[in-house]
């Protein structure tokens, strides 16, 4: 998949079948939409194209209006969105910066300037609740009216349901916010995951627990920056890590702002996913994770983030979380019972 920021690129496909949306999470409804898009693109000998926006339009208006509460919690990062779109065999994705000019653009101008002139759209596919243009004045009816005039076909994708539930990014967000990881996985068609490059931090974890008889070796962590201030999920999770070895590694992770640590630390209060592997491959060496791109699947929520009174209490809390994660894996993967988790 080729990815473009904006429309001013000579290598954009000259004629496309376009699906438009935010695609936060690339859930099973999105996947059904993209399967239809690819089929229609092949039939018409067009390049399949996703048109998406960054920041999320509601993020933009939350900032402009000074109302952070109206910003939606983010299911995935831009990296995860692009990875998941590539997995759906889309030929190209165009990220359109959502700014004041785009927010003020009349819907007719959006169709002419973005879809027709910018993307060479010959087929346009949207969801059943799609709105666009200034004050969300544009809708499917307007697209259907303008399509024959401007040379493109228009189609609408009906809602996709799983076990009677309409699949949407809002449903995924709600499941993640409530810690219903199994339900989120059902909506996504895969375990909820966050990916990225492993970052250097304070390296505090490896020293936690010193002097406690039940803790040896500390809690070395793999740190990923979640590049949005409002993740849909937060708390302590049972996880598995892909990308370090041929097989996924079991672990426990904290997704959030680490309330027990000094907010002025090296991470500056940013949202981090900090993962401690229950097994660390010796072949990687103690520093072998840094700089690698990993994917962490959040399988089960143990509890919300907790503020501990001191580092000793934090170490004891992490040890309890590790024990809970080991028990979770042992129950669901009997073959793991004999491993040194």
Short mmCIF file of C-alpha atoms in Angstrom, two decimals:
data_model
loop_
_atom_site.label_atom_id
_atom_site.label_comp_id
_atom_site.label_asym_id
_atom_site.label_seq_id
_atom_site.Cartn_x
_atom_site.Cartn_y
_atom_site.Cartn_z
CA UNK A 1 0.00 0.00 0.00
CA UNK A 2 1.23 3.50 -0.86
CA UNK A 3 0.52 6.27 1.63
CA UNK A 4 0.25 9.98 0.83
CA UNK A 5 -0.14 13.03 3.05
CA UNK A 6 -2.34 15.44 1.11
CA UNK A 7 -3.21 15.50 -2.58
CA UNK A 8 -0.18 17.14 -4.20
CA UNK A 9 1.67 14.03 -5.31
CA UNK A 10 2.45 13.09 -8.89
CA UNK A 11 2.43 9.39 -8.07
CA UNK A 12 -1.20 9.32 -6.91
CA UNK A 13 -3.23 6.89 -9.01
CA UNK A 14 -4.96 8.80 -11.84
CA UNK A 15 -8.29 6.97 -11.53
CA UNK A 16 -9.60 5.46 -8.30
CA UNK A 17 -12.36 3.73 -6.42
CA UNK A 18 -12.53 5.68 -3.14
CA UNK A 19 -13.81 4.81 0.33
CA UNK A 20 -14.06 7.78 2.71
CA UNK A 21 -13.96 7.68 6.50
CA UNK A 22 -11.92 8.01 9.69
CA UNK A 23 -11.31 4.25 9.92
CA UNK A 24 -10.40 4.39 13.62
CA UNK A 25 -9.67 0.79 14.56
CA UNK A 26 -10.34 -0.68 11.08
CA UNK A 27 -13.04 -2.89 12.59
CA UNK A 28 -15.11 -5.60 10.91
CA UNK A 29 -17.51 -3.04 9.42
CA UNK A 30 -14.56 -1.24 7.83
CA UNK A 31 -13.16 -4.57 6.64
CA UNK A 32 -16.44 -5.45 4.89
CA UNK A 33 -16.46 -1.99 3.29
CA UNK A 34 -12.88 -2.35 2.04
CA UNK A 35 -13.56 -5.84 0.66
CA UNK A 36 -16.41 -4.33 -1.39
CA UNK A 37 -14.19 -1.43 -2.44
CA UNK A 38 -11.45 -3.77 -3.68
CA UNK A 39 -13.96 -5.91 -5.60
CA UNK A 40 -15.50 -2.87 -7.30
CA UNK A 41 -12.04 -1.45 -8.08
CA UNK A 42 -10.95 -4.69 -9.76
CA UNK A 43 -14.16 -4.87 -11.76
CA UNK A 44 -13.62 -1.32 -13.07
CA UNK A 45 -9.82 -1.62 -13.39
CA UNK A 46 -9.28 1.18 -10.88
CA UNK A 47 -6.87 1.62 -7.99
CA UNK A 48 -8.56 1.17 -4.60
CA UNK A 49 -8.07 4.23 -2.41
CA UNK A 50 -8.91 5.11 1.19
CA UNK A 51 -9.39 8.78 2.00
CA UNK A 52 -9.04 9.47 5.71
CA UNK A 53 -8.36 12.48 7.92
CA UNK A 54 -5.86 13.48 10.58
CA UNK A 55 -6.55 14.77 13.13
CA UNK A 56 -10.00 13.28 13.57
CA UNK A 57 -12.48 16.07 12.71
CA UNK A 58 -13.89 15.95 16.23
CA UNK A 59 -10.36 16.34 17.62
CA UNK A 60 -9.99 19.46 15.51
CA UNK A 61 -13.24 21.02 16.71
CA UNK A 62 -12.52 20.05 20.33
CA UNK A 63 -9.30 22.07 20.14
CA UNK A 64 -10.84 25.03 18.30
CA UNK A 65 -13.76 25.25 20.73
CA UNK A 66 -11.64 24.60 23.82
CA UNK A 67 -13.79 21.58 24.70
CA UNK A 68 -11.49 18.56 25.04
CA UNK A 69 -14.40 16.50 26.34
CA UNK A 70 -15.96 16.32 22.86
CA UNK A 71 -12.86 14.71 21.34
CA UNK A 72 -13.41 10.99 20.79
CA UNK A 73 -11.17 8.52 22.54
CA UNK A 74 -8.78 7.07 19.97
CA UNK A 75 -8.88 3.34 19.24
CA UNK A 76 -5.63 3.25 17.29
CA UNK A 77 -2.67 5.37 16.34
CA UNK A 78 -2.01 6.51 12.77
CA UNK A 79 0.63 3.77 12.52
CA UNK A 80 -1.89 1.11 13.51
CA UNK A 81 -4.51 2.48 11.12
CA UNK A 82 -2.11 2.37 8.18
CA UNK A 83 -0.88 -1.12 9.11
CA UNK A 84 -4.44 -2.42 9.31
CA UNK A 85 -5.45 -0.74 6.04
CA UNK A 86 -2.45 -2.29 4.29
CA UNK A 87 -3.63 -5.65 5.62
CA UNK A 88 -6.90 -5.13 3.72
CA UNK A 89 -5.00 -4.96 0.40
CA UNK A 90 -5.85 -1.30 -0.30
CA UNK A 91 -3.69 0.11 -3.12
CA UNK A 92 -3.27 3.59 -1.64
CA UNK A 93 -4.30 5.65 1.38
CA UNK A 94 -4.49 9.42 1.35
CA UNK A 95 -4.38 11.23 4.70
CA UNK A 96 -5.99 14.64 4.32
CA UNK A 97 -4.99 17.14 7.04
CA UNK A 98 -8.19 18.29 8.74
CA UNK A 99 -7.73 22.03 9.24
CA UNK A 100 -9.70 25.29 9.10
CA UNK A 101 -9.76 25.34 5.30
CA UNK A 102 -11.16 21.82 5.05
CA UNK A 103 -13.67 22.45 7.85
CA UNK A 104 -14.99 25.51 5.98
CA UNK A 105 -15.09 23.90 2.53
CA UNK A 106 -18.60 23.67 1.02
CA UNK A 107 -19.56 20.06 0.30
CA UNK A 108 -19.81 20.70 -3.46
CA UNK A 109 -16.24 22.01 -3.49
CA UNK A 110 -15.05 18.98 -1.52
CA UNK A 111 -16.52 16.70 -4.18
CA UNK A 112 -15.03 18.62 -7.11
CA UNK A 113 -11.65 19.56 -5.65
CA UNK A 114 -10.84 16.55 -3.47
CA UNK A 115 -12.66 13.58 -4.99
CA UNK A 116 -12.66 14.43 -8.69
CA UNK A 117 -9.63 16.68 -9.24
CA UNK A 118 -7.46 15.37 -6.41
CA UNK A 119 -8.19 11.65 -6.49
CA UNK A 120 -9.63 11.01 -9.94
CA UNK A 121 -12.61 9.28 -8.35
CA UNK A 122 -14.70 7.08 -10.64
CA UNK A 123 -16.41 5.16 -7.86
CA UNK A 124 -17.13 6.51 -4.35
CA UNK A 125 -18.16 4.30 -1.43
CA UNK A 126 -19.37 5.72 1.89
CA UNK A 127 -20.99 4.47 5.07
CA UNK A 128 -24.70 4.83 5.74
CA UNK A 129 -24.15 7.75 8.16
CA UNK A 130 -21.52 9.63 6.14
CA UNK A 131 -21.59 13.45 6.28
CA UNK A 132 -19.06 15.91 4.88
CA UNK A 133 -18.33 19.55 4.10
CA UNK A 134 -18.97 22.74 6.02
CA UNK A 135 -21.33 22.13 8.95
CA UNK A 136 -21.68 18.52 7.74
CA UNK A 137 -24.09 19.71 5.07
CA UNK A 138 -23.10 17.06 2.53
CA UNK A 139 -24.53 13.55 2.57
CA UNK A 140 -25.11 10.50 0.37
CA UNK A 141 -27.98 12.19 -1.48
CA UNK A 142 -25.70 15.03 -2.56
CA UNK A 143 -23.01 12.59 -3.71
CA UNK A 144 -25.63 10.67 -5.71
CA UNK A 145 -26.78 13.94 -7.29
CA UNK A 146 -23.29 15.12 -8.24
CA UNK A 147 -21.89 11.74 -9.33
CA UNK A 148 -23.53 11.54 -12.78
CA UNK A 149 -22.60 15.19 -13.47
CA UNK A 150 -18.95 14.74 -12.54
CA UNK A 151 -18.30 11.23 -13.83
CA UNK A 152 -18.32 8.93 -10.81
CA UNK A 153 -20.59 6.22 -9.43
CA UNK A 154 -21.77 6.33 -5.83
CA UNK A 155 -22.52 3.45 -3.46
CA UNK A 156 -23.46 3.24 0.19
CA UNK A 157 -22.39 0.51 2.59
CA UNK A 158 -25.11 -0.57 5.02
CA UNK A 159 -24.28 -1.14 8.66
CA UNK A 160 -22.40 -4.32 9.51
CA UNK A 161 -23.58 -6.27 12.55
CA UNK A 162 -21.94 -8.89 14.75
CA UNK A 163 -24.29 -10.93 16.95
CA UNK A 164 -26.95 -8.26 16.52
CA UNK A 165 -24.64 -5.35 17.43
CA UNK A 166 -23.95 -2.63 14.85
CA UNK A 167 -20.19 -2.53 14.38
CA UNK A 168 -18.78 0.99 14.69
CA UNK A 169 -15.76 2.77 16.08
CA UNK A 170 -18.03 4.07 18.86
CA UNK A 171 -18.93 0.50 19.89
CA UNK A 172 -15.26 -0.48 19.88
CA UNK A 173 -14.39 2.56 22.01
CA UNK A 174 -17.10 1.73 24.50
CA UNK A 175 -15.95 -1.88 24.80
CA UNK A 176 -12.34 -0.77 25.37
CA UNK A 177 -13.30 1.92 27.88
CA UNK A 178 -15.27 -0.68 29.85
CA UNK A 179 -12.44 -3.22 29.69
CA UNK A 180 -14.48 -5.69 27.63
CA UNK A 181 -11.51 -6.94 25.61
CA UNK A 182 -13.29 -10.03 24.26
CA UNK A 183 -16.13 -7.88 22.92
CA UNK A 184 -13.65 -5.46 21.38
CA UNK A 185 -11.89 -8.37 19.67
CA UNK A 186 -15.22 -9.59 18.28
CA UNK A 187 -15.92 -6.15 16.81
CA UNK A 188 -12.38 -5.79 15.43
CA UNK A 189 -12.06 -9.34 14.14
CA UNK A 190 -8.74 -9.66 15.99
CA UNK A 191 -7.30 -8.90 19.45
CA UNK A 192 -6.99 -5.18 20.17
CA UNK A 193 -3.36 -4.21 19.65
CA UNK A 194 -0.98 -1.25 19.73
CA UNK A 195 2.27 -1.17 17.76
CA UNK A 196 5.34 1.03 17.55
CA UNK A 197 9.07 1.39 18.08
CA UNK A 198 10.37 0.46 21.52
CA UNK A 199 11.56 3.65 23.23
CA UNK A 200 14.14 4.35 25.91
CA UNK A 201 12.68 5.51 29.23
CA UNK A 202 14.00 6.08 32.74
CA UNK A 203 14.85 2.37 33.01
CA UNK A 204 13.25 2.48 36.44
CA UNK A 205 11.51 -0.87 36.08
CA UNK A 206 14.67 -2.94 36.13
CA UNK A 207 15.50 -1.58 39.62
CA UNK A 208 12.04 -1.92 41.14
CA UNK A 209 11.71 -4.47 43.88
CA UNK A 210 15.32 -4.34 45.04
CA UNK A 211 15.45 -5.67 48.56
CA UNK A 212 12.10 -7.45 48.37
CA UNK A 213 12.59 -11.22 48.88
CA UNK A 214 9.77 -12.16 46.49
CA UNK A 215 11.09 -10.06 43.60
CA UNK A 216 14.28 -10.65 41.65
CA UNK A 217 15.49 -9.02 38.47
CA UNK A 218 13.12 -6.08 38.53
CA UNK A 219 10.50 -5.36 35.88
CA UNK A 220 12.22 -4.43 32.64
CA UNK A 221 9.66 -2.89 30.25
CA UNK A 222 9.18 -2.29 26.54
CA UNK A 223 7.84 1.25 26.13
CA UNK A 224 5.62 2.40 23.27
CA UNK A 225 4.31 5.94 22.92
CA UNK A 226 0.56 6.07 22.20
CA UNK A 227 0.53 9.21 20.07
CA UNK A 228 -2.82 10.56 21.18
CA UNK A 229 -3.66 12.07 24.53
CA UNK A 230 -6.94 10.16 24.90
CA UNK A 231 -6.65 6.38 24.31
CA UNK A 232 -9.87 4.38 24.33
CA UNK A 233 -8.34 1.77 26.65
CA UNK A 234 -6.36 2.35 29.83
CA UNK A 235 -5.25 0.31 32.81
CA UNK A 236 -3.33 -2.90 33.44
CA UNK A 237 -3.66 -5.73 30.91
CA UNK A 238 -2.63 -9.29 30.20
CA UNK A 239 -0.85 -9.06 26.84
CA UNK A 240 1.20 -10.91 24.29
CA UNK A 241 4.02 -9.30 22.33
CA UNK A 242 4.72 -9.96 18.67
CA UNK A 243 7.81 -8.89 16.79
CA UNK A 244 10.63 -9.87 19.13
CA UNK A 245 10.69 -13.61 18.44
CA UNK A 246 8.98 -16.06 16.09
CA UNK A 247 6.38 -16.82 18.77
CA UNK A 248 4.40 -14.24 20.78
CA UNK A 249 5.69 -13.54 24.27
CA UNK A 250 3.32 -13.43 27.27
CA UNK A 251 3.35 -10.31 29.36
CA UNK A 252 1.59 -7.72 31.48
CA UNK A 253 1.27 -4.06 30.49
CA UNK A 254 0.28 -0.64 31.76
CA UNK A 255 -1.45 1.68 29.29
CA UNK A 256 -1.80 5.21 30.62
CA UNK A 257 0.05 8.02 32.37
CA UNK A 258 1.60 6.10 35.32
CA UNK A 259 0.08 8.02 38.26
CA UNK A 260 2.59 6.62 40.75
CA UNK A 261 5.54 8.31 39.01
CA UNK A 262 6.68 11.92 38.93
CA UNK A 263 4.79 13.71 36.11
CA UNK A 264 7.98 15.61 35.27
CA UNK A 265 9.89 12.42 34.41
CA UNK A 266 11.60 11.81 31.08
CA UNK A 267 8.31 10.81 29.42
CA UNK A 268 6.69 14.12 30.31
CA UNK A 269 3.34 12.68 31.32
CA UNK A 270 2.76 11.21 27.85
CA UNK A 271 0.51 8.20 27.38
CA UNK A 272 2.72 5.11 27.26
CA UNK A 273 2.16 1.41 26.85
CA UNK A 274 4.74 -0.21 29.18
CA UNK A 275 5.00 -3.96 28.73
CA UNK A 276 6.87 -6.41 30.95
CA UNK A 277 7.48 -9.77 29.27
CA UNK A 278 7.00 -12.72 31.61
CA UNK A 279 9.67 -14.54 29.59
CA UNK A 280 12.62 -12.62 28.15
CA UNK A 281 14.52 -14.38 25.34
CA UNK A 282 18.18 -14.68 26.33
CA UNK A 283 19.22 -14.33 22.68
CA UNK A 284 18.02 -10.72 22.65
CA UNK A 285 20.27 -9.66 25.49
CA UNK A 286 19.23 -7.11 28.12
CA UNK A 287 18.97 -4.22 25.62
CA UNK A 288 17.73 -6.21 22.64
CA UNK A 289 14.25 -4.72 22.47
CA UNK A 290 15.15 -1.07 21.89
CA UNK A 291 14.38 0.28 18.44
CA UNK A 292 12.41 -2.77 17.35
CA UNK A 293 8.86 -2.46 16.03
CA UNK A 294 6.55 -4.60 18.14
CA UNK A 295 2.82 -5.23 18.28
CA UNK A 296 1.27 -5.68 21.72
CA UNK A 297 -2.09 -7.44 21.88
CA UNK A 298 -4.20 -6.52 24.92
CA UNK A 299 -6.04 -9.71 25.84
CA UNK A 300 -7.62 -9.13 29.26
CA UNK A 301 -7.96 -6.13 31.56
CA UNK A 302 -6.87 -6.76 35.13
CA UNK A 303 -7.73 -3.37 36.66
CA UNK A 304 -7.53 0.40 36.22
CA UNK A 305 -4.28 2.28 36.84
CA UNK A 306 -3.55 2.69 40.55
CA UNK A 307 -1.57 5.32 42.42
CA UNK A 308 0.80 3.62 44.86
CA UNK A 309 2.24 5.50 47.86
CA UNK A 310 5.87 4.58 47.10
CA UNK A 311 8.05 2.58 44.74
CA UNK A 312 8.12 -0.44 47.03
CA UNK A 313 4.33 -0.62 46.95
CA UNK A 314 4.44 -0.15 43.16
CA UNK A 315 6.84 -3.09 42.83
CA UNK A 316 4.56 -5.27 44.97
CA UNK A 317 1.59 -4.24 42.84
CA UNK A 318 3.41 -5.13 39.62
CA UNK A 319 4.39 -8.51 41.10
CA UNK A 320 0.73 -9.21 41.84
CA UNK A 321 -0.21 -8.23 38.28
CA UNK A 322 2.46 -10.59 36.91
CA UNK A 323 1.06 -13.41 39.03
CA UNK A 324 -2.45 -12.68 37.75
CA UNK A 325 -1.20 -12.70 34.15
CA UNK A 326 0.58 -16.03 34.65
CA UNK A 327 -2.61 -17.51 36.09
CA UNK A 328 -4.62 -16.18 33.13
CA UNK A 329 -2.27 -17.80 30.62
CA UNK A 330 -2.14 -21.06 32.58
CA UNK A 331 -5.95 -21.33 32.56
CA UNK A 332 -6.33 -20.64 28.85
CA UNK A 333 -3.19 -22.30 27.57
CA UNK A 334 -2.66 -25.50 29.57
CA UNK A 335 0.52 -26.21 27.66
CA UNK A 336 1.98 -23.03 29.17
CA UNK A 337 1.63 -24.41 32.68
CA UNK A 338 5.00 -26.11 32.39
CA UNK A 339 6.77 -23.00 31.13
CA UNK A 340 8.64 -20.66 33.42
CA UNK A 341 6.22 -17.76 32.98
#
